Tab-separated table of C-alpha atoms (C1' of nucleotides) in Angstrom:
chain	number	residue	atom	x	y	z
A	1	MET	CA	-1.184	0.715	10.567
A	2	SER	CA	-2.238	0.456	6.938
A	3	LEU	CA	-5.600	1.997	7.710
A	4	ARG	CA	-3.999	5.331	8.343
A	5	TYR	CA	-2.250	5.229	4.989
A	6	ALA	CA	-5.431	4.198	3.242
A	7	LEU	CA	-6.994	7.305	4.787
A	8	ILE	CA	-4.165	9.596	3.741
A	9	ALA	CA	-4.333	8.106	0.248
A	10	LEU	CA	-8.017	8.921	0.078
A	11	LEU	CA	-7.541	12.445	1.447
A	12	THR	CA	-4.862	13.298	-1.107
A	13	GLY	CA	-7.772	13.450	-3.556
A	14	ARG	CA	-9.611	16.157	-1.666
A	15	PRO	CA	-10.266	17.182	1.943
A	16	MET	CA	-13.209	15.357	3.441
A	17	THR	CA	-15.204	14.920	6.602
A	18	GLY	CA	-15.279	11.608	8.408
A	19	TYR	CA	-18.681	11.028	6.941
A	20	ASP	CA	-17.543	11.693	3.364
A	21	ILE	CA	-14.683	9.319	3.963
A	22	SER	CA	-16.792	6.550	5.359
A	23	LYS	CA	-19.072	6.864	2.327
A	24	SER	CA	-16.476	7.080	-0.425
A	25	PHE	CA	-14.235	4.574	1.308
A	26	SER	CA	-16.395	1.684	0.240
A	27	SER	CA	-16.190	2.580	-3.446
A	28	SER	CA	-12.452	3.124	-3.607
A	29	VAL	CA	-9.743	2.299	-1.065
A	30	ALA	CA	-11.974	-0.294	0.577
A	31	HIS	CA	-11.341	-2.493	-2.463
A	32	VAL	CA	-7.841	-2.878	-1.141
A	33	TRP	CA	-8.367	-2.045	2.508
A	34	HIS	CA	-11.744	-2.470	4.130
A	35	ALA	CA	-12.591	-0.651	7.368
A	36	PRO	CA	-15.853	0.100	9.193
A	37	ASP	CA	-16.950	3.595	10.370
A	38	SER	CA	-16.233	2.667	13.939
A	39	GLN	CA	-12.597	2.311	13.063
A	40	ILE	CA	-12.382	5.344	10.796
A	41	TYR	CA	-13.503	8.080	13.175
A	42	PRO	CA	-11.163	7.221	16.044
A	43	GLU	CA	-8.279	6.765	13.595
A	44	LEU	CA	-8.899	10.218	12.119
A	45	ASN	CA	-8.720	11.664	15.629
A	46	ARG	CA	-5.461	9.885	16.326
A	47	MET	CA	-4.043	11.055	13.025
A	48	GLU	CA	-4.997	14.628	13.838
A	49	ARG	CA	-3.373	14.267	17.251
A	50	ASP	CA	-0.230	12.926	15.530
A	51	GLY	CA	-0.140	15.878	13.180
A	52	LEU	CA	-0.782	13.934	9.994
A	53	LEU	CA	-4.084	15.668	9.398
A	54	ASP	CA	-5.465	19.127	10.016
A	55	ALA	CA	-9.093	19.247	11.032
A	56	VAL	CA	-10.825	22.381	9.795
A	57	GLU	CA	-14.166	23.140	11.431
A	58	VAL	CA	-16.670	23.903	8.706
A	59	PRO	CA	-20.144	25.260	9.510
A	60	TRP	CA	-22.971	22.893	8.810
A	61	GLY	CA	-26.575	24.140	8.868
A	62	LYS	CA	-27.553	26.820	11.394
A	63	LYS	CA	-25.329	26.007	14.309
A	64	GLY	CA	-23.664	22.689	13.609
A	65	THR	CA	-20.099	22.230	12.419
A	66	LYS	CA	-18.281	19.357	10.820
A	67	LYS	CA	-14.615	18.578	10.649
A	68	GLU	CA	-12.961	18.583	7.283
A	69	TYR	CA	-9.675	16.756	7.294
A	70	HIS	CA	-6.719	17.968	5.265
A	71	VAL	CA	-3.468	16.050	4.854
A	72	THR	CA	-0.579	18.012	6.372
A	73	ASP	CA	2.951	18.102	4.980
A	74	ALA	CA	3.952	15.794	7.814
A	75	GLY	CA	1.148	13.454	6.818
A	76	LEU	CA	2.278	13.385	3.217
A	77	ALA	CA	5.884	12.818	4.257
A	78	ASP	CA	4.794	9.966	6.493
A	79	PHE	CA	2.771	8.501	3.648
A	80	ARG	CA	5.747	8.617	1.286
A	81	ARG	CA	7.957	7.059	3.951
A	82	TRP	CA	5.469	4.226	4.314
A	83	MET	CA	5.188	3.860	0.535
A	84	GLU	CA	8.922	3.324	0.290
A	85	SER	CA	9.305	1.107	3.345
A	86	PRO	CA	9.432	-2.635	2.763
A	87	LEU	CA	6.262	-4.648	3.229
A	88	LYS	CA	6.487	-7.331	5.808
A	89	PRO	CA	5.548	-10.589	4.120
A	90	GLN	CA	1.893	-11.256	4.633
A	91	ARG	CA	0.990	-14.338	6.613
A	92	GLN	CA	-1.312	-16.699	4.851
A	93	ARG	CA	-4.616	-16.857	6.607
A	94	ASP	CA	-7.466	-17.883	4.404
A	95	PRO	CA	-10.269	-20.057	5.740
A	96	ALA	CA	-11.367	-21.022	2.211
A	97	TYR	CA	-8.091	-22.848	1.600
A	98	LEU	CA	-8.071	-24.375	5.051
A	99	LYS	CA	-11.507	-25.811	4.375
A	100	ALA	CA	-10.601	-26.978	0.900
A	101	ALA	CA	-7.683	-29.019	2.234
A	102	TYR	CA	-10.141	-30.916	4.429
A	103	TYR	CA	-13.197	-31.174	2.173
A	104	ASP	CA	-13.057	-34.938	2.686
A	105	PHE	CA	-14.565	-34.286	6.135
A	106	ALA	CA	-17.633	-32.657	4.644
A	107	ASP	CA	-20.595	-33.957	2.731
A	108	PRO	CA	-20.104	-33.561	-1.061
A	109	GLU	CA	-23.328	-31.642	-1.377
A	110	ALA	CA	-22.184	-29.259	1.362
A	111	VAL	CA	-18.915	-28.805	-0.519
A	112	ARG	CA	-20.793	-27.951	-3.698
A	113	GLU	CA	-22.866	-25.452	-1.763
A	114	GLN	CA	-19.690	-23.836	-0.380
A	115	LEU	CA	-18.245	-23.624	-3.853
A	116	ARG	CA	-21.430	-22.084	-5.236
A	117	ARG	CA	-21.401	-19.391	-2.566
A	118	GLN	CA	-17.777	-18.562	-3.165
A	119	GLN	CA	-18.397	-18.500	-6.876
A	120	THR	CA	-21.227	-16.006	-6.453
A	121	TYR	CA	-19.129	-13.857	-4.165
A	122	TRP	CA	-16.149	-13.765	-6.508
A	123	GLU	CA	-18.272	-13.205	-9.603
A	124	GLU	CA	-19.890	-10.186	-8.003
A	125	HIS	CA	-16.581	-8.971	-6.700
A	126	LEU	CA	-15.015	-9.336	-10.138
A	127	ALA	CA	-17.873	-7.485	-11.817
A	128	MET	CA	-17.473	-4.644	-9.317
A	129	LEU	CA	-13.725	-4.490	-9.922
A	130	GLU	CA	-14.236	-4.352	-13.669
A	131	ARG	CA	-16.807	-1.597	-13.374
A	132	THR	CA	-14.455	0.382	-11.173
A	133	ARG	CA	-11.538	-0.214	-13.529
A	134	ALA	CA	-13.626	1.224	-16.380
A	135	THR	CA	-14.326	4.409	-14.409
A	136	LEU	CA	-10.610	4.778	-13.726
A	137	LEU	CA	-9.798	4.352	-17.393
A	138	ASP	CA	-12.245	7.015	-18.526
A	139	ARG	CA	-11.361	9.126	-15.465
A	140	THR	CA	-14.915	9.412	-14.212
A	141	HIS	CA	-14.181	7.737	-10.876
A	142	PRO	CA	-15.118	10.487	-8.369
A	143	THR	CA	-12.184	10.151	-5.978
A	144	LEU	CA	-9.691	9.900	-8.809
A	145	ALA	CA	-11.305	12.746	-10.736
A	146	ALA	CA	-11.015	14.999	-7.671
A	147	ARG	CA	-7.331	14.273	-7.423
A	148	LEU	CA	-6.646	14.737	-11.123
A	149	THR	CA	-7.786	18.364	-11.051
A	150	LYS	CA	-4.690	19.115	-8.972
A	151	LEU	CA	-2.253	17.360	-11.292
A	152	ASP	CA	-0.692	18.072	-14.646
A	153	GLU	CA	-1.154	15.594	-17.472
A	154	ARG	CA	2.101	13.748	-16.802
A	155	GLU	CA	1.257	13.271	-13.107
A	156	ALA	CA	-2.310	12.356	-13.959
A	157	GLU	CA	-1.078	9.671	-16.309
A	158	LEU	CA	0.986	8.111	-13.517
A	159	ALA	CA	-1.850	8.255	-10.997
A	160	VAL	CA	-4.288	6.652	-13.406
A	161	ARG	CA	-1.955	3.966	-14.680
A	162	TYR	CA	-0.924	2.800	-11.206
A	163	LYS	CA	-4.499	2.658	-10.053
A	164	ILE	CA	-5.416	0.571	-13.059
A	165	TYR	CA	-2.401	-1.587	-12.359
A	166	ALA	CA	-3.682	-2.251	-8.835
A	167	TYR	CA	-7.125	-3.129	-10.149
A	168	ASP	CA	-5.636	-5.389	-12.789
A	169	GLY	CA	-3.959	-7.296	-9.969
A	170	LEU	CA	-7.202	-7.584	-8.052
A	171	ILE	CA	-9.011	-8.696	-11.198
A	172	ALA	CA	-6.382	-11.335	-11.947
A	173	ARG	CA	-6.689	-12.573	-8.400
A	174	ALA	CA	-10.462	-12.828	-8.650
A	175	ARG	CA	-10.182	-14.739	-11.924
A	176	THR	CA	-7.676	-17.108	-10.348
A	177	GLU	CA	-10.082	-17.756	-7.480
A	178	LEU	CA	-12.896	-18.425	-9.932
A	179	ALA	CA	-10.784	-20.855	-11.949
A	180	TRP	CA	-9.869	-22.655	-8.722
A	181	ILE	CA	-13.532	-22.886	-7.760
A	182	GLU	CA	-14.318	-24.367	-11.189
A	183	ASP	CA	-11.655	-26.983	-10.592
A	184	GLY	CA	-13.291	-27.638	-7.237
A	185	PHE	CA	-16.616	-28.488	-8.862
A	186	ALA	CA	-14.876	-30.829	-11.279
A	187	LEU	CA	-12.987	-32.515	-8.473
A	188	VAL	CA	-16.051	-33.099	-6.318
A	189	ASP	CA	-17.838	-34.606	-9.322
A	190	GLU	CA	-14.890	-36.831	-10.095
A	191	LEU	CA	-14.406	-38.058	-6.528
A	192	HIS	CA	-18.020	-38.599	-5.578
A	193	ASP	CA	-19.551	-40.813	-8.267
A	194	SER	CA	-21.738	-38.035	-9.815
B	1	MET	CA	-12.013	-18.889	15.214
B	2	SER	CA	-10.286	-20.591	12.293
B	3	LEU	CA	-7.211	-21.278	14.383
B	4	ARG	CA	-9.093	-23.826	16.393
B	5	TYR	CA	-10.197	-25.636	13.254
B	6	ALA	CA	-6.683	-25.553	11.851
B	7	LEU	CA	-5.604	-27.247	15.090
B	8	ILE	CA	-8.312	-29.898	14.934
B	9	ALA	CA	-7.409	-30.513	11.291
B	10	LEU	CA	-3.822	-31.093	12.270
B	11	LEU	CA	-4.721	-33.331	15.202
B	12	THR	CA	-6.930	-35.575	13.081
B	13	GLY	CA	-3.661	-36.882	11.670
B	14	ARG	CA	-2.324	-38.017	15.015
B	15	PRO	CA	-2.414	-36.921	18.654
B	16	MET	CA	0.314	-34.406	19.459
B	17	THR	CA	1.705	-32.210	22.187
B	18	GLY	CA	1.628	-28.453	21.909
B	19	TYR	CA	5.271	-28.575	21.001
B	20	ASP	CA	4.747	-31.121	18.215
B	21	ILE	CA	1.980	-28.957	16.916
B	22	SER	CA	3.946	-25.760	16.966
B	23	LYS	CA	6.729	-27.559	15.030
B	24	SER	CA	4.671	-29.347	12.420
B	25	PHE	CA	2.286	-26.427	12.100
B	26	SER	CA	4.761	-24.458	10.048
B	27	SER	CA	5.170	-27.215	7.450
B	28	SER	CA	1.501	-27.951	6.940
B	29	VAL	CA	-1.563	-26.036	8.095
B	30	ALA	CA	0.455	-22.846	8.455
B	31	HIS	CA	0.515	-22.670	4.655
B	32	VAL	CA	-3.139	-21.827	4.890
B	33	TRP	CA	-3.338	-20.519	8.435
B	34	HIS	CA	-0.283	-19.124	10.160
B	35	ALA	CA	-0.146	-18.876	13.961
B	36	PRO	CA	2.689	-18.335	16.459
B	37	ASP	CA	3.339	-20.574	19.503
B	38	SER	CA	2.056	-17.923	21.806
B	39	GLN	CA	-1.348	-18.272	20.222
B	40	ILE	CA	-1.323	-22.053	19.960
B	41	TYR	CA	-0.815	-23.025	23.598
B	42	PRO	CA	-3.592	-20.874	25.045
B	43	GLU	CA	-5.937	-21.955	22.272
B	44	LEU	CA	-5.256	-25.628	23.026
B	45	ASN	CA	-6.148	-24.960	26.644
B	46	ARG	CA	-9.374	-23.274	25.677
B	47	MET	CA	-10.241	-26.111	23.331
B	48	GLU	CA	-9.660	-28.629	26.094
B	49	ARG	CA	-11.863	-26.577	28.395
B	50	ASP	CA	-14.542	-26.532	25.675
B	51	GLY	CA	-14.368	-30.305	25.330
B	52	LEU	CA	-13.028	-30.335	21.770
B	53	LEU	CA	-9.777	-31.934	22.837
B	54	ASP	CA	-8.721	-34.436	25.469
B	55	ALA	CA	-5.333	-33.791	27.033
B	56	VAL	CA	-3.586	-36.999	28.041
B	57	GLU	CA	-0.651	-36.568	30.399
B	58	VAL	CA	2.281	-38.533	29.046
B	59	PRO	CA	5.472	-39.058	31.071
B	60	TRP	CA	8.495	-37.308	29.694
B	61	GLY	CA	11.969	-38.074	31.049
B	62	LYS	CA	12.361	-38.947	34.782
B	63	LYS	CA	9.704	-36.790	36.346
B	64	GLY	CA	8.336	-34.461	33.649
B	65	THR	CA	5.080	-34.927	31.813
B	66	LYS	CA	3.744	-33.504	28.608
B	67	LYS	CA	0.202	-33.131	27.375
B	68	GLU	CA	-0.822	-35.040	24.302
B	69	TYR	CA	-3.942	-33.686	22.717
B	70	HIS	CA	-6.548	-35.953	21.162
B	71	VAL	CA	-9.542	-34.741	19.195
B	72	THR	CA	-12.777	-35.734	20.953
B	73	ASP	CA	-15.995	-36.760	19.208
B	74	ALA	CA	-17.366	-33.361	20.111
B	75	GLY	CA	-14.288	-31.781	18.545
B	76	LEU	CA	-14.746	-33.715	15.350
B	77	ALA	CA	-18.449	-32.894	15.234
B	78	ASP	CA	-17.628	-29.229	15.729
B	79	PHE	CA	-15.044	-29.410	12.964
B	80	ARG	CA	-17.540	-30.943	10.546
B	81	ARG	CA	-20.109	-28.330	11.484
B	82	TRP	CA	-17.578	-25.607	10.721
B	83	MET	CA	-16.586	-27.321	7.477
B	84	GLU	CA	-20.174	-27.203	6.290
B	85	SER	CA	-21.007	-23.726	7.546
B	86	PRO	CA	-20.840	-20.880	5.036
B	87	LEU	CA	-17.710	-18.763	4.931
B	88	LYS	CA	-18.260	-15.118	5.568
B	89	PRO	CA	-16.857	-13.202	2.616
B	90	GLN	CA	-13.320	-12.150	3.382
B	91	ARG	CA	-12.639	-8.440	3.526
B	92	GLN	CA	-9.914	-7.267	1.239
B	93	ARG	CA	-6.969	-6.041	3.226
B	94	ASP	CA	-3.727	-6.217	1.388
B	95	PRO	CA	-1.091	-3.527	1.836
B	96	ALA	CA	0.694	-4.559	-1.385
B	97	TYR	CA	-2.316	-3.534	-3.466
B	98	LEU	CA	-2.881	-0.393	-1.448
B	99	LYS	CA	0.682	0.647	-2.151
B	100	ALA	CA	0.513	-0.307	-5.808
B	101	ALA	CA	-2.491	1.966	-6.324
B	102	TYR	CA	-0.380	4.893	-5.107
B	103	TYR	CA	3.040	4.067	-6.537
B	104	ASP	CA	3.009	7.497	-8.149
B	105	PHE	CA	3.826	8.881	-4.683
B	106	ALA	CA	7.024	6.884	-4.462
B	107	ASP	CA	10.353	7.094	-6.174
B	108	PRO	CA	10.545	4.726	-9.181
B	109	GLU	CA	13.660	3.092	-7.800
B	110	ALA	CA	11.906	2.493	-4.484
B	111	VAL	CA	9.039	0.939	-6.392
B	112	ARG	CA	11.411	-1.405	-8.212
B	113	GLU	CA	12.940	-2.350	-4.882
B	114	GLN	CA	9.490	-3.130	-3.477
B	115	LEU	CA	8.704	-5.250	-6.490
B	116	ARG	CA	11.989	-7.145	-6.215
B	117	ARG	CA	11.323	-7.967	-2.576
B	118	GLN	CA	7.821	-9.179	-3.293
B	119	GLN	CA	9.128	-11.183	-6.197
B	120	THR	CA	11.690	-12.917	-3.995
B	121	TYR	CA	9.097	-13.606	-1.351
B	122	TRP	CA	6.594	-15.110	-3.790
B	123	GLU	CA	9.217	-17.110	-5.645
B	124	GLU	CA	10.356	-18.723	-2.411
B	125	HIS	CA	6.800	-19.235	-1.310
B	126	LEU	CA	5.933	-20.835	-4.626
B	127	ALA	CA	8.944	-23.157	-4.486
B	128	MET	CA	7.937	-24.232	-0.979
B	129	LEU	CA	4.367	-24.881	-2.085
B	130	GLU	CA	5.553	-26.968	-5.010
B	131	ARG	CA	7.870	-29.015	-2.811
B	132	THR	CA	5.045	-29.612	-0.385
B	133	ARG	CA	2.668	-30.522	-3.187
B	134	ALA	CA	5.141	-33.164	-4.379
B	135	THR	CA	5.299	-34.738	-0.903
B	136	LEU	CA	1.511	-34.885	-0.840
B	137	LEU	CA	1.404	-36.536	-4.232
B	138	ASP	CA	3.879	-39.261	-3.280
B	139	ARG	CA	2.324	-39.444	0.194
B	140	THR	CA	5.568	-38.793	2.053
B	141	HIS	CA	4.314	-35.653	3.753
B	142	PRO	CA	4.619	-36.547	7.467
B	143	THR	CA	1.315	-35.162	8.721
B	144	LEU	CA	-0.588	-36.604	5.784
B	145	ALA	CA	1.192	-39.958	6.034
B	146	ALA	CA	0.215	-40.214	9.709
B	147	ARG	CA	-3.395	-39.662	8.839
B	148	LEU	CA	-3.412	-42.076	5.916
B	149	THR	CA	-2.510	-45.043	8.134
B	150	LYS	CA	-5.975	-44.718	9.659
B	151	LEU	CA	-7.841	-44.622	6.364
B	152	ASP	CA	-8.789	-47.137	3.700
B	153	GLU	CA	-7.682	-46.538	0.120
B	154	ARG	CA	-10.877	-44.818	-0.927
B	155	GLU	CA	-10.715	-42.374	2.014
B	156	ALA	CA	-6.996	-41.858	1.498
B	157	GLU	CA	-7.624	-40.919	-2.113
B	158	LEU	CA	-10.089	-38.240	-1.027
B	159	ALA	CA	-7.780	-36.850	1.650
B	160	VAL	CA	-4.855	-36.659	-0.751
B	161	ARG	CA	-6.748	-35.213	-3.673
B	162	TYR	CA	-8.356	-32.420	-1.638
B	163	LYS	CA	-5.058	-31.479	-0.086
B	164	ILE	CA	-3.481	-31.287	-3.517
B	165	TYR	CA	-6.456	-29.258	-4.663
B	166	ALA	CA	-5.820	-26.738	-1.871
B	167	TYR	CA	-2.138	-26.507	-2.793
B	168	ASP	CA	-2.997	-26.095	-6.454
B	169	GLY	CA	-5.064	-23.099	-5.448
B	170	LEU	CA	-2.214	-21.624	-3.426
B	171	ILE	CA	0.206	-22.272	-6.284
B	172	ALA	CA	-2.102	-20.606	-8.788
B	173	ARG	CA	-2.393	-17.653	-6.479
B	174	ALA	CA	1.379	-17.368	-6.119
B	175	ARG	CA	1.807	-17.496	-9.896
B	176	THR	CA	-0.822	-14.810	-10.317
B	177	GLU	CA	1.043	-12.596	-7.860
B	178	LEU	CA	4.303	-13.183	-9.704
B	179	ALA	CA	2.738	-12.337	-13.051
B	180	TRP	CA	1.340	-9.157	-11.531
B	181	ILE	CA	4.770	-8.232	-10.190
B	182	GLU	CA	6.264	-8.781	-13.651
B	183	ASP	CA	3.680	-6.405	-15.060
B	184	GLY	CA	4.714	-3.972	-12.344
B	185	PHE	CA	8.310	-3.931	-13.511
B	186	ALA	CA	7.194	-3.364	-17.093
B	187	LEU	CA	4.908	-0.539	-16.022
B	188	VAL	CA	7.548	1.278	-14.004
B	189	ASP	CA	9.926	1.036	-16.939
B	190	GLU	CA	7.311	2.340	-19.308
B	191	LEU	CA	6.235	5.251	-17.127
B	192	HIS	CA	9.634	6.423	-15.962
B	193	ASP	CA	11.679	6.955	-19.101
B	194	SER	CA	14.177	4.091	-18.464
C	1	DC	C1'	-44.008	15.989	11.192
C	2	DG	C1'	-41.744	11.877	9.645
C	3	DG	C1'	-38.194	9.649	7.511
C	4	DC	C1'	-33.753	9.910	5.242
C	5	DT	C1'	-29.141	11.516	5.143
C	6	DC	C1'	-25.356	13.781	7.456
C	7	DA	C1'	-22.509	13.693	11.297
C	8	DT	C1'	-19.732	11.435	14.962
C	9	DG	C1'	-18.768	8.440	17.679
C	10	DT	C1'	-18.340	4.689	22.277
C	11	DA	C1'	-17.955	0.119	24.470
C	12	DA	C1'	-17.089	-4.481	24.808
C	13	DC	C1'	-14.897	-7.917	22.774
C	14	DC	C1'	-11.870	-11.015	20.052
C	15	DA	C1'	-7.902	-12.267	17.408
C	16	DG	C1'	-3.267	-11.726	16.426
C	17	DT	C1'	1.654	-9.794	17.345
C	18	DT	C1'	5.848	-9.172	19.821
C	19	DA	C1'	8.638	-9.847	23.351
C	20	DC	C1'	9.806	-12.177	27.131
C	21	DA	C1'	10.228	-16.140	30.704
C	22	DT	C1'	11.493	-20.536	32.423
C	23	DG	C1'	12.849	-25.066	33.193
C	24	DA	C1'	13.641	-30.033	32.039
C	25	DT	C1'	15.894	-33.444	28.963
C	26	DT	C1'	19.076	-35.308	25.838
C	27	DA	C1'	23.130	-35.653	22.731
C	28	DG	C1'	27.878	-34.905	22.210
D	1	DC	C1'	29.242	-29.757	31.244
D	2	DT	C1'	27.235	-27.330	27.674
D	3	DA	C1'	24.367	-26.564	23.965
D	4	DA	C1'	20.437	-27.830	21.479
D	5	DT	C1'	15.950	-29.353	21.730
D	6	DC	C1'	11.645	-30.237	24.128
D	7	DA	C1'	8.155	-28.278	26.717
D	8	DT	C1'	4.860	-24.569	28.012
D	9	DG	C1'	3.548	-20.634	28.456
D	10	DT	C1'	2.452	-15.055	30.149
D	11	DA	C1'	1.963	-10.022	29.405
D	12	DA	C1'	1.322	-5.989	27.070
D	13	DC	C1'	-0.243	-4.266	23.077
D	14	DT	C1'	-2.380	-3.389	18.415
D	15	DG	C1'	-5.738	-3.816	15.215
D	16	DG	C1'	-10.231	-5.180	13.854
D	17	DT	C1'	-15.330	-6.572	14.751
D	18	DT	C1'	-19.963	-6.023	16.378
D	19	DA	C1'	-23.317	-3.726	18.339
D	20	DC	C1'	-25.057	0.204	19.989
D	21	DA	C1'	-25.953	5.472	20.685
D	22	DT	C1'	-27.330	10.038	19.508
D	23	DG	C1'	-28.588	14.184	17.452
D	24	DA	C1'	-28.853	17.836	13.856
D	25	DG	C1'	-30.368	19.095	9.166
D	26	DC	C1'	-33.074	18.592	4.936
D	27	DC	C1'	-36.937	17.263	1.866
D	28	DG	C1'	-41.552	16.499	0.921
DNA sequence: CGGCTCATGTAACCAGTTACATGATTAG
DNA sequence: CTAATCATGTAACTGGTTACATGAGCCG
């Protein structure tokens, strides 16, 4: 269900076509909620059917049209309702930790290789988060910038600060993962001669 | 697919019935990989079919029997192969962060309520992780203890240390979440008069 | 005219969730 | 005898993944 709220969140910035969404998704909401195109288009149709979005046919080229989705009042109300509803506690389900608990079944060199891959992944992820955070701070992030034009300074301040808050959480999480990976290297060295 | 490896991991400790598994699951592997009963039983059947487990019929009461699952050599080999195979990078998908990025759409009091709930959840989760970590350290954790009887001291040391390593990661993560939640309270107070 | 981007999906599958179903055994 | 525990699931559904499918428009 969160996908639909990720989509509404994105569309509060500005109306977009499915294509626009699937492109800008990856550089914004996808940092907290990833989804592939094949899930986005059908969901947009369902949301239109449920009255959360209005699809406006916009001409495209000579004869083509494209659908531009606008959040309806009902959609916004639904979004706010979801925002204020309690989260159900997330189940833990992380293969990295499952593996780590049983690293004694694997070859030490294979463990190091795992750790190196995770390290690379998290370093890149962290760098991306920090870049994005910077564009939020200076308000050049395209999706955010689009939304800010509709807000007064007080509202803009809130929107920006909460987004930065979310990214700060993601950044802290990435750093925690990286510190854990560092500890992993040290542990493998300690346990297997070196 | 990770469920099946969580199950093999658990069964390396000692052979168990589906019922044993579904009970002890929650106090061990479920900390890294949650699964309900309704997913466990069918998966055990599939794993037996695939030759990863042997099901031994054990008498139970006067006429009943129960199935005790043993990991086969093929199962262990498959587990090791999985252990050494690269993880595919996990997609971010966390509703708490999605909401946080858009807290400006919610009432400040509703936001505080959200934060309080998450705080309670993570505090309890953290306490549970720390209790479990302590039982790993003193080797009284039942699943671990069962496995240790089959290992020499050197192997036992590895098994224990890696399990503690995994829990240290989970604990660090929980603390990071709690720190982020604290920052959330401070931010709401700052942004909404107080 | 050829290749990129814009545009919109479908189909088959797999994993996980929720709710329900049923019966035997054992402890008090 | 009754309640708790042991035992084992099925069914319907939701959400997410992977792979594929197709065509119009735009730029050089």
